[in-house]
Amino acid sequence: MALIVQKFGGTSVGTIERIEAVADKVKRFRDEGHDIVVVVSAMSGETNRLIALAKGIMDEPVPREMDVLVSTGEQVTIALLSMALIKKGCPARSYTGGQVRITTDTAHTKARIQSIDEANMRRDLSEGRVVVVAGFQGVDEAGNITTLGRGGSDTTGVALAAALKADECQIYTDVDGVYTTDPRVVDTARRLDRITFEEMIEMASLGSKVLQIRSVEFAGKYNVPLRVLSSFIDGPGTLITLEEDGNMEQPVVSGIAFNRDEAKLTVIGVPDVPGIASRILKPISDANIEVDMIVQNVGADNQTDFTFTVHRNDFNKAKAILTEVAESLGAREVRGDNKIAKVSIVGVGMRSHAGVATKMFASLSEEGINIQMISTSEIKISVVIAEKYLELAVRGLHSAFDLDADKNATGV
Ligand code: ADP
Ligand code: ASP
Ligand code: MG
């Protein structure tokens, strides 16, 4: 008998019928004798609906009130799922984050979990109940409701699994595992039997939203066995593992991630003197705008072009700040482009292979795609390209690195 934490995403609890189907699945595990803690998201579309309501009142809703609002989505699904379980003869009890006492810091809309009180959950489990917990939410020390950022129910699932030292955390979603790239974009994408935490963290942070980044970091840190599975069809899913699989030759590239959420800003003709980078970026960070890629290059005229990317939502704000900074620095011009996309190849196998970047750039050039920015780490290479070429680039790279399903029919 195992203790399993099962998390069901928005699509999986999107209708009453689907909630009933989730209850059947949970009950099957319970009937096999396992202890089950379930974490649920809001019904699909609900969190977006709530955010839109808030934005109908103010452009930048007060974060504390935003959390009170968006956390309601998950309160609906915990109650409905618990009712469905009870109706099917499976004792269950629902808990909000605050009722469990999932304590977080005070960073509203992007809070971090600090501690979890297991007492209520342990008592219910020992009394034979399924425990149903609202994902995505917690409370700070003062009792204010907080939320964990979009996709945060994954993190609730993993954090509960870590706190309870569960045997496995199962993330049930609308695809049957982690694929070489988003299967909704590339139809030859292939399900991976396993992927390392390290690769999954890169994939998630470079745009593959199948798991929230923090949930993977958490699982890696506390060594929580983590599996991504389909809510709708039975199958082995994808296991996120600590180690590379010693029995298999590691592919050079395990997956391709992409992100359409960024925008690019360039200050042209900045004098090449010490302190420029910080004078450009400090006002941006003071405005709470996160910067992702940065490229700086000194031209023959001893002037620097300084380019960086920000989240697309911050583009106008960042451009306005940069225009002021550029003036004070005597720079020539500020340019911006919010129709860009970032495409990244990820794989721990890159560490031991040369020529990966060359192959990536050759594949893009064969498709006639211009590379605007490049950044690399040990296990990933990212490029910024025009957004209109995104799908073409991902498909081309997917074939170039032998990831297509038909070429790998054995699944190796
Ligand atoms: P949930 O509501 O269950 O949390 P999400 O929409 O957050 O589901 O995540 C599942 C989605 O992630 C899939 O529908 C798929 O389109 C997308 N996705 C992006 N990259 C990948 C990938 N590499 N493998 C699988 N799914 C991916
Ligand atoms: N309901 C939240 C969201 O849509 C949390 C989650 O689904 O994981 O972001
Ligand atoms: Mg999700």
Tab-separated table of C-alpha atoms and ligand atoms in Angstrom:
chain	number	residue	atom	x	y	z
A	1	MET	CA	0.000	0.000	0.000
A	2	ALA	CA	1.399	3.342	-1.088
A	3	LEU	CA	0.749	6.989	-0.340
A	4	ILE	CA	0.121	8.744	-3.636
A	5	VAL	CA	-0.486	12.421	-4.353
A	6	GLN	CA	-2.539	12.863	-7.527
A	7	LYS	CA	-2.919	16.273	-9.146
A	8	PHE	CA	-5.619	16.895	-11.759
A	9	GLY	CA	-5.355	19.961	-14.023
A	10	GLY	CA	-8.053	22.287	-15.305
A	11	THR	CA	-9.149	20.311	-18.370
A	12	SER	CA	-9.379	17.145	-16.264
A	13	VAL	CA	-11.942	18.811	-13.977
A	14	GLY	CA	-13.457	21.064	-16.669
A	15	THR	CA	-17.009	19.669	-16.524
A	16	ILE	CA	-19.192	17.753	-14.058
A	17	GLU	CA	-18.755	14.610	-16.193
A	18	ARG	CA	-14.981	14.941	-16.017
A	19	ILE	CA	-15.072	15.505	-12.264
A	20	GLU	CA	-17.089	12.287	-11.974
A	21	ALA	CA	-14.483	10.507	-14.120
A	22	VAL	CA	-11.686	11.809	-11.878
A	23	ALA	CA	-13.628	10.541	-8.850
A	24	ASP	CA	-13.852	7.085	-10.480
A	25	LYS	CA	-10.117	7.069	-11.102
A	26	VAL	CA	-9.288	8.174	-7.553
A	27	LYS	CA	-11.680	5.610	-6.114
A	28	ARG	CA	-10.011	2.840	-8.140
A	29	PHE	CA	-6.666	3.650	-6.509
A	30	ARG	CA	-8.318	3.919	-3.093
A	31	ASP	CA	-10.012	0.530	-3.577
A	32	GLU	CA	-6.592	-1.001	-4.317
A	33	GLY	CA	-5.685	0.031	-0.775
A	34	HIS	CA	-3.593	3.134	-1.433
A	35	ASP	CA	-3.760	6.324	0.613
A	36	ILE	CA	-4.674	9.157	-1.742
A	37	VAL	CA	-4.260	12.908	-1.471
A	38	VAL	CA	-5.756	14.708	-4.467
A	39	VAL	CA	-4.854	18.220	-5.591
A	40	VAL	CA	-7.113	19.939	-8.091
A	41	SER	CA	-6.932	23.017	-10.285
A	42	ALA	CA	-9.852	25.279	-11.111
A	43	MET	CA	-12.124	24.201	-13.995
A	44	SER	CA	-10.392	25.035	-17.276
A	45	GLY	CA	-10.815	28.678	-18.261
A	46	GLU	CA	-11.979	29.702	-14.793
A	47	THR	CA	-8.762	31.361	-13.636
A	48	ASN	CA	-8.601	33.350	-16.892
A	49	ARG	CA	-12.251	34.347	-16.446
A	50	LEU	CA	-11.583	35.616	-12.928
A	51	ILE	CA	-8.510	37.576	-14.025
A	52	ALA	CA	-10.542	39.184	-16.822
A	53	LEU	CA	-13.211	40.227	-14.287
A	54	ALA	CA	-10.563	41.926	-12.162
A	55	LYS	CA	-9.077	43.689	-15.179
A	56	GLY	CA	-12.546	44.993	-15.971
A	57	ILE	CA	-12.218	47.006	-12.776
A	58	MET	CA	-8.576	48.014	-12.800
A	59	ASP	CA	-5.654	47.487	-15.245
A	60	GLU	CA	-3.286	46.334	-12.540
A	61	PRO	CA	-5.489	44.739	-9.875
A	62	VAL	CA	-4.374	45.008	-6.249
A	63	PRO	CA	-2.378	41.775	-5.708
A	64	ARG	CA	-3.923	40.896	-2.336
A	65	GLU	CA	-7.445	41.135	-3.702
A	66	MET	CA	-6.433	39.339	-6.883
A	67	ASP	CA	-5.413	36.344	-4.770
A	68	VAL	CA	-8.706	36.379	-2.857
A	69	LEU	CA	-10.439	36.334	-6.245
A	70	VAL	CA	-8.462	33.761	-8.234
A	71	SER	CA	-8.199	31.275	-5.379
A	72	THR	CA	-11.971	30.796	-5.558
A	73	GLY	CA	-11.650	28.667	-8.723
A	74	GLU	CA	-9.984	25.829	-6.843
A	75	GLN	CA	-12.447	26.074	-3.938
A	76	VAL	CA	-15.223	25.109	-6.348
A	77	THR	CA	-13.476	22.003	-7.671
A	78	ILE	CA	-12.387	20.605	-4.290
A	79	ALA	CA	-15.986	20.678	-3.097
A	80	LEU	CA	-17.399	19.155	-6.292
A	81	LEU	CA	-14.799	16.395	-6.416
A	82	SER	CA	-15.333	15.556	-2.745
A	83	MET	CA	-19.092	15.347	-3.343
A	84	ALA	CA	-18.533	13.053	-6.344
A	85	LEU	CA	-16.283	10.789	-4.260
A	86	ILE	CA	-18.724	10.642	-1.352
A	87	LYS	CA	-21.575	9.868	-3.768
A	88	LYS	CA	-19.553	6.923	-5.075
A	89	GLY	CA	-19.089	5.596	-1.550
A	90	CYS	CA	-15.550	6.854	-1.098
A	91	PRO	CA	-15.193	8.996	2.055
A	92	ALA	CA	-13.475	12.291	1.221
A	93	ARG	CA	-12.915	15.723	2.678
A	94	SER	CA	-11.923	18.957	0.956
A	95	TYR	CA	-9.439	21.543	2.202
A	96	THR	CA	-8.450	24.994	0.980
A	97	GLY	CA	-4.753	25.836	1.173
A	98	GLY	CA	-5.423	27.865	4.309
A	99	GLN	CA	-7.304	24.996	5.966
A	100	VAL	CA	-4.397	22.616	5.419
A	101	ARG	CA	-2.126	25.401	6.527
A	102	ILE	CA	0.047	25.637	3.495
A	103	THR	CA	2.043	28.636	4.656
A	104	THR	CA	3.715	30.872	2.071
A	105	ASP	CA	5.658	34.126	1.982
A	106	THR	CA	3.657	37.307	1.337
A	107	ALA	CA	4.492	37.708	-2.370
A	108	HIS	CA	0.897	37.861	-3.613
A	109	THR	CA	0.270	36.211	-7.029
A	110	LYS	CA	3.707	34.533	-6.966
A	111	ALA	CA	4.075	33.301	-3.394
A	112	ARG	CA	6.485	30.563	-2.340
A	113	ILE	CA	5.515	27.739	-0.020
A	114	GLN	CA	7.358	27.845	3.306
A	115	SER	CA	5.753	25.079	5.337
A	116	ILE	CA	2.925	22.576	5.283
A	117	ASP	CA	1.062	21.263	8.305
A	118	GLU	CA	0.399	17.574	7.698
A	119	ALA	CA	-1.755	16.919	10.771
A	120	ASN	CA	-5.246	17.210	9.215
A	121	MET	CA	-4.276	15.220	6.146
A	122	ARG	CA	-2.664	12.442	8.205
A	123	ARG	CA	-5.716	12.176	10.434
A	124	ASP	CA	-8.093	11.887	7.481
A	125	LEU	CA	-5.895	9.331	5.753
A	126	SER	CA	-5.685	7.213	8.886
A	127	GLU	CA	-9.484	7.370	9.137
A	128	GLY	CA	-9.791	6.095	5.562
A	129	ARG	CA	-10.675	9.335	3.792
A	130	VAL	CA	-9.365	10.694	0.514
A	131	VAL	CA	-7.985	14.189	1.141
A	132	VAL	CA	-8.847	16.737	-1.563
A	133	VAL	CA	-6.726	19.903	-1.482
A	134	ALA	CA	-7.091	23.104	-3.485
A	135	GLY	CA	-4.048	23.669	-5.666
A	136	PHE	CA	-2.365	27.006	-6.381
A	137	GLN	CA	-3.099	28.600	-2.982
A	138	GLY	CA	-1.806	29.086	0.525
A	139	VAL	CA	-1.889	31.628	3.328
A	140	ASP	CA	0.835	33.904	4.661
A	141	GLU	CA	1.720	34.150	8.368
A	142	ALA	CA	-0.964	36.796	8.865
A	143	GLY	CA	-3.648	34.593	7.274
A	144	ASN	CA	-3.907	36.467	3.956
A	145	ILE	CA	-4.760	34.227	1.001
A	146	THR	CA	-1.852	33.909	-1.431
A	147	THR	CA	-1.440	32.150	-4.804
A	148	LEU	CA	1.597	30.461	-6.290
A	149	GLY	CA	1.679	31.789	-9.875
A	150	ARG	CA	0.012	30.383	-13.003
A	151	GLY	CA	0.174	26.617	-13.170
A	152	GLY	CA	0.827	26.575	-9.415
A	153	SER	CA	-1.315	23.535	-8.649
A	154	ASP	CA	1.569	21.390	-9.901
A	155	THR	CA	3.703	22.903	-7.151
A	156	THR	CA	1.027	22.281	-4.529
A	157	GLY	CA	0.966	18.617	-5.605
A	158	VAL	CA	4.714	18.175	-5.382
A	159	ALA	CA	5.001	20.133	-2.137
A	160	LEU	CA	2.335	17.968	-0.471
A	161	ALA	CA	4.089	14.847	-1.767
A	162	ALA	CA	7.382	16.097	-0.296
A	163	ALA	CA	5.787	16.993	3.054
A	164	LEU	CA	3.989	13.657	3.316
A	165	LYS	CA	6.980	11.713	1.950
A	166	ALA	CA	4.604	10.210	-0.599
A	167	ASP	CA	5.690	7.270	-2.719
A	168	GLU	CA	4.839	9.135	-5.906
A	169	CYS	CA	3.382	12.405	-7.149
A	170	GLN	CA	1.243	11.858	-10.244
A	171	ILE	CA	0.390	14.870	-12.399
A	172	TYR	CA	-2.699	14.047	-14.490
A	173	THR	CA	-3.261	16.316	-17.461
A	174	ASP	CA	-4.657	16.446	-21.013
A	175	VAL	CA	-1.609	14.840	-22.676
A	176	ASP	CA	-0.241	11.403	-21.802
A	177	GLY	CA	3.215	12.532	-20.718
A	178	VAL	CA	6.070	14.891	-21.449
A	179	TYR	CA	6.807	15.015	-25.171
A	180	THR	CA	9.898	15.967	-27.157
A	181	THR	CA	8.035	19.205	-27.843
A	182	ASP	CA	4.473	20.482	-27.446
A	183	PRO	CA	2.395	17.767	-29.198
A	184	ARG	CA	-0.259	20.373	-30.000
A	185	VAL	CA	2.242	22.186	-32.209
A	186	VAL	CA	4.297	19.347	-33.700
A	187	ASP	CA	2.281	16.245	-34.555
A	188	THR	CA	5.390	14.076	-34.820
A	189	ALA	CA	6.324	14.876	-31.195
A	190	ARG	CA	7.147	11.745	-29.228
A	191	ARG	CA	6.311	10.876	-25.616
A	192	LEU	CA	9.380	10.422	-23.460
A	193	ASP	CA	9.417	7.460	-21.067
A	194	ARG	CA	11.675	9.443	-18.781
A	195	ILE	CA	13.396	12.819	-18.587
A	196	THR	CA	15.862	14.093	-15.983
A	197	PHE	CA	14.869	16.801	-13.474
A	198	GLU	CA	17.613	18.958	-14.913
A	199	GLU	CA	16.201	18.737	-18.440
A	200	MET	CA	12.620	19.169	-17.248
A	201	ILE	CA	13.540	22.337	-15.330
A	202	GLU	CA	15.119	23.751	-18.504
A	203	MET	CA	12.147	22.701	-20.662
A	204	ALA	CA	9.698	24.273	-18.201
A	205	SER	CA	11.643	27.489	-17.768
A	206	LEU	CA	12.085	27.836	-21.544
A	207	GLY	CA	8.355	27.650	-22.172
A	208	SER	CA	7.043	24.049	-21.930
A	209	LYS	CA	4.164	24.709	-19.573
A	210	VAL	CA	3.273	21.059	-19.025
A	211	LEU	CA	4.751	21.437	-15.515
A	212	GLN	CA	5.251	24.619	-13.511
A	213	ILE	CA	9.028	25.203	-13.126
A	214	ARG	CA	8.848	25.429	-9.367
A	215	SER	CA	7.155	22.059	-9.079
A	216	VAL	CA	10.075	20.405	-10.858
A	217	GLU	CA	12.639	22.280	-8.758
A	218	PHE	CA	10.795	21.162	-5.638
A	219	ALA	CA	10.621	17.548	-6.786
A	220	GLY	CA	14.342	17.559	-7.586
A	221	LYS	CA	15.257	19.146	-4.259
A	222	TYR	CA	13.200	16.750	-2.146
A	223	ASN	CA	13.647	13.773	-4.461
A	224	VAL	CA	9.919	13.286	-5.031
A	225	PRO	CA	9.208	10.631	-7.668
A	226	LEU	CA	7.213	12.612	-10.237
A	227	ARG	CA	5.170	11.257	-13.144
A	228	VAL	CA	3.104	13.043	-15.806
A	229	LEU	CA	0.075	11.054	-17.020
A	230	SER	CA	-3.155	11.456	-18.940
A	231	SER	CA	-6.418	11.859	-17.055
A	232	PHE	CA	-8.261	10.311	-19.963
A	233	ILE	CA	-6.261	7.318	-21.174
A	234	ASP	CA	-4.266	4.761	-19.201
A	235	GLY	CA	-0.547	4.529	-19.896
A	236	PRO	CA	2.890	4.726	-18.314
A	237	GLY	CA	3.266	8.507	-18.770
A	238	THR	CA	6.658	10.124	-18.248
A	239	LEU	CA	8.814	9.657	-15.178
A	240	ILE	CA	10.976	12.610	-14.144
A	241	THR	CA	14.173	11.089	-12.800
A	242	LEU	CA	17.257	12.170	-10.929
A	243	GLU	CA	19.650	10.182	-13.050
A	244	GLU	CA	20.143	9.784	-16.741
A	245	ASP	CA	19.156	6.295	-17.821
A	246	GLY	CA	22.428	4.350	-17.827
A	247	ASN	CA	21.015	1.620	-20.052
A	248	MET	CA	20.219	3.891	-22.914
A	249	GLU	CA	22.468	5.993	-25.029
A	250	GLN	CA	21.546	9.539	-24.064
A	251	PRO	CA	20.183	11.532	-26.988
A	252	VAL	CA	22.082	14.760	-27.591
A	253	VAL	CA	18.855	16.742	-27.590
A	254	SER	CA	15.932	15.484	-25.503
A	255	GLY	CA	13.424	18.165	-26.290
A	256	ILE	CA	12.567	21.490	-27.862
A	257	ALA	CA	10.886	24.253	-25.898
A	258	PHE	CA	9.527	27.532	-27.155
A	259	ASN	CA	8.063	30.702	-25.809
A	260	ARG	CA	6.012	33.425	-27.444
A	261	ASP	CA	5.769	35.531	-24.312
A	262	GLU	CA	8.857	37.665	-24.801
A	263	ALA	CA	9.673	40.977	-26.458
A	264	LYS	CA	13.010	42.496	-27.457
A	265	LEU	CA	14.383	45.964	-26.762
A	266	THR	CA	17.600	47.480	-28.126
A	267	VAL	CA	19.436	50.682	-27.255
A	268	ILE	CA	21.622	51.648	-30.193
A	269	GLY	CA	24.752	53.758	-30.029
A	270	VAL	CA	25.509	53.813	-26.330
A	271	PRO	CA	28.981	55.129	-25.391
A	272	ASP	CA	31.307	52.214	-24.510
A	273	VAL	CA	32.191	53.152	-20.921
A	274	PRO	CA	32.010	51.251	-17.589
A	275	GLY	CA	28.655	51.200	-15.836
A	276	ILE	CA	26.457	51.321	-18.933
A	277	ALA	CA	24.832	47.918	-18.436
A	278	SER	CA	23.770	48.726	-14.904
A	279	ARG	CA	22.565	52.224	-15.858
A	280	ILE	CA	20.367	50.681	-18.534
A	281	LEU	CA	19.038	47.756	-16.525
A	282	LYS	CA	18.653	49.278	-13.041
A	283	PRO	CA	15.585	51.393	-13.897
A	284	ILE	CA	14.095	48.314	-15.563
A	285	SER	CA	14.557	46.141	-12.476
A	286	ASP	CA	13.437	49.026	-10.222
A	287	ALA	CA	10.154	48.889	-12.144
A	288	ASN	CA	9.916	45.185	-11.244
A	289	ILE	CA	10.442	44.070	-14.822
A	290	GLU	CA	12.324	40.816	-15.245
A	291	VAL	CA	14.979	40.635	-17.925
A	292	ASP	CA	15.741	37.357	-19.660
A	293	MET	CA	18.361	37.299	-22.444
A	294	ILE	CA	20.971	40.073	-22.684
A	295	VAL	CA	23.370	40.720	-25.564
A	296	GLN	CA	25.882	43.540	-25.725
A	297	ASN	CA	28.322	44.196	-28.508
A	298	VAL	CA	30.853	46.978	-29.089
A	299	GLY	CA	31.067	48.159	-32.685
A	300	ALA	CA	34.083	49.588	-34.532
A	301	ASP	CA	33.014	53.132	-33.609
A	302	ASN	CA	33.417	52.321	-29.877
A	303	GLN	CA	29.717	52.498	-29.389
A	304	THR	CA	27.670	49.715	-27.883
A	305	ASP	CA	24.389	48.166	-28.973
A	306	PHE	CA	22.617	46.739	-25.954
A	307	THR	CA	19.731	44.301	-26.447
A	308	PHE	CA	17.607	42.431	-23.932
A	309	THR	CA	14.281	40.623	-23.723
A	310	VAL	CA	11.401	41.081	-21.263
A	311	HIS	CA	7.967	39.520	-20.864
A	312	ARG	CA	5.651	40.753	-23.609
A	313	ASN	CA	3.263	42.202	-21.022
A	314	ASP	CA	6.069	44.500	-19.835
A	315	PHE	CA	7.075	45.642	-23.322
A	316	ASN	CA	5.411	49.077	-23.380
A	317	LYS	CA	6.440	49.901	-19.828
A	318	ALA	CA	10.050	48.837	-20.491
A	319	LYS	CA	10.194	50.771	-23.763
A	320	ALA	CA	9.028	53.968	-22.085
A	321	ILE	CA	11.641	53.601	-19.327
A	322	LEU	CA	14.363	52.794	-21.841
A	323	THR	CA	13.561	55.810	-23.989
A	324	GLU	CA	14.210	58.066	-20.990
A	325	VAL	CA	17.407	56.217	-20.057
A	326	ALA	CA	18.668	56.362	-23.647
A	327	GLU	CA	18.227	60.117	-23.690
A	328	SER	CA	20.170	60.569	-20.470
A	329	LEU	CA	22.993	58.355	-21.820
A	330	GLY	CA	23.201	60.162	-25.131
A	331	ALA	CA	22.318	56.984	-27.009
A	332	ARG	CA	21.254	57.170	-30.630
A	333	GLU	CA	18.011	55.244	-30.657
A	334	VAL	CA	15.720	52.737	-28.909
A	335	ARG	CA	14.162	49.944	-30.939
A	336	GLY	CA	11.607	47.399	-29.852
A	337	ASP	CA	10.042	44.278	-31.293
A	338	ASN	CA	7.269	42.363	-29.594
A	339	LYS	CA	6.730	39.863	-32.405
A	340	ILE	CA	9.590	37.589	-31.477
A	341	ALA	CA	9.768	34.037	-30.140
A	342	LYS	CA	12.423	32.082	-28.315
A	343	VAL	CA	13.192	28.517	-29.419
A	344	SER	CA	15.461	26.304	-27.316
A	345	ILE	CA	16.964	22.858	-27.664
A	346	VAL	CA	17.546	21.042	-24.369
A	347	GLY	CA	19.552	17.939	-23.506
A	348	VAL	CA	22.082	16.732	-20.942
A	349	GLY	CA	23.718	14.853	-23.837
A	350	MET	CA	24.992	18.231	-25.142
A	351	ARG	CA	27.664	18.208	-22.478
A	352	SER	CA	29.565	15.484	-24.248
A	353	HIS	CA	28.892	16.434	-27.855
A	354	ALA	CA	30.478	19.101	-30.023
A	355	GLY	CA	28.796	20.728	-32.980
A	356	VAL	CA	25.283	20.895	-31.530
A	357	ALA	CA	25.019	24.665	-31.999
A	358	THR	CA	26.290	24.430	-35.564
A	359	LYS	CA	23.665	21.818	-36.356
A	360	MET	CA	20.940	23.981	-34.823
A	361	PHE	CA	21.990	27.077	-36.762
A	362	ALA	CA	22.293	25.094	-40.005
A	363	SER	CA	18.761	23.745	-39.568
A	364	LEU	CA	17.382	27.256	-39.060
A	365	SER	CA	19.311	28.598	-42.017
A	366	GLU	CA	17.984	25.837	-44.283
A	367	GLU	CA	14.507	27.129	-43.496
A	368	GLY	CA	15.655	30.681	-44.224
A	369	ILE	CA	15.132	31.752	-40.609
A	370	ASN	CA	17.222	34.629	-39.294
A	371	ILE	CA	18.630	34.349	-35.771
A	372	GLN	CA	18.350	37.586	-33.805
A	373	MET	CA	19.889	36.565	-30.463
A	374	ILE	CA	21.631	33.478	-29.075
A	375	SER	CA	22.217	32.282	-25.540
A	376	THR	CA	23.708	29.015	-24.344
A	377	SER	CA	24.280	27.008	-21.197
A	378	GLU	CA	25.748	23.550	-20.666
A	379	ILE	CA	22.492	21.802	-21.515
A	380	LYS	CA	20.553	24.242	-23.704
A	381	ILE	CA	20.851	26.590	-26.663
A	382	SER	CA	18.221	29.289	-27.164
A	383	VAL	CA	17.667	31.555	-30.118
A	384	VAL	CA	15.352	34.487	-30.676
A	385	ILE	CA	13.652	34.565	-34.071
A	386	ALA	CA	10.667	36.325	-35.667
A	387	GLU	CA	7.469	34.889	-34.192
A	388	LYS	CA	6.014	34.084	-37.621
A	389	TYR	CA	8.734	31.429	-38.118
A	390	LEU	CA	8.248	29.734	-34.757
A	391	GLU	CA	6.422	26.591	-35.895
A	392	LEU	CA	8.652	26.174	-38.936
A	393	ALA	CA	11.733	26.409	-36.713
A	394	VAL	CA	10.462	23.923	-34.129
A	395	ARG	CA	9.450	21.366	-36.780
A	396	GLY	CA	12.788	21.718	-38.584
A	397	LEU	CA	14.802	21.301	-35.375
A	398	HIS	CA	12.634	18.387	-34.282
A	399	SER	CA	13.603	16.482	-37.437
A	400	ALA	CA	17.208	17.703	-37.494
A	401	PHE	CA	17.799	16.225	-34.051
A	402	ASP	CA	16.032	12.925	-34.886
A	403	LEU	CA	13.179	13.451	-32.477
A	404	ASP	CA	10.306	12.651	-34.841
A	405	ALA	CA	8.100	9.783	-33.682
A	406	ASP	CA	8.209	7.778	-36.916
A	407	LYS	CA	12.011	7.687	-36.910
A	408	ASN	CA	12.019	6.315	-33.401
A	409	ALA	CA	9.293	3.739	-33.546
A	410	THR	CA	10.957	1.661	-30.841
A	411	GLY	CA	10.699	4.561	-28.418
A	412	VAL	CA	14.487	4.644	-27.847
B	1	ADP	P1	-3.161	21.296	-16.783
B	1	ADP	O1	-4.350	22.164	-16.909
B	1	ADP	O2	-3.487	19.845	-16.639
B	1	ADP	O3	-2.195	21.773	-15.726
B	1	ADP	P2	-1.486	22.450	-18.837
B	1	ADP	O4	-2.220	23.106	-19.960
B	1	ADP	O5	-0.897	23.326	-17.796
B	1	ADP	O6	-2.431	21.358	-18.204
B	1	ADP	O7	-0.311	21.536	-19.422
B	1	ADP	C1	-0.562	20.585	-20.413
B	1	ADP	C2	-0.237	21.173	-21.791
B	1	ADP	O8	1.159	21.411	-21.891
B	1	ADP	C3	-0.504	20.242	-22.949
B	1	ADP	O9	-1.852	20.340	-23.370
B	1	ADP	C4	0.483	20.698	-24.014
B	1	ADP	O10	-0.124	21.475	-25.016
B	1	ADP	C5	1.464	21.569	-23.260
B	1	ADP	N1	2.858	21.224	-23.489
B	1	ADP	C6	3.852	22.109	-23.797
B	1	ADP	N2	5.009	21.493	-23.979
B	1	ADP	C7	4.788	20.171	-23.778
B	1	ADP	C8	5.630	19.011	-23.816
B	1	ADP	N3	6.934	19.095	-24.088
B	1	ADP	N4	5.064	17.811	-23.534
B	1	ADP	C9	3.747	17.714	-23.247
B	1	ADP	N5	2.913	18.782	-23.205
B	1	ADP	C10	3.412	19.990	-23.459
B	2	ASP	N1	-5.832	27.525	-11.784
B	2	ASP	C1	-4.462	28.018	-11.803
B	2	ASP	C2	-4.081	28.480	-13.202
B	2	ASP	O1	-4.882	28.404	-14.109
B	2	ASP	C3	-3.486	27.039	-11.240
B	2	ASP	C4	-3.332	25.762	-12.040
B	2	ASP	O2	-4.179	25.420	-12.867
B	2	ASP	O3	-2.332	25.076	-11.833
B	2	ASP	O4	-2.994	28.956	-13.393
B	3	MG	MG	-0.699	23.247	-15.732
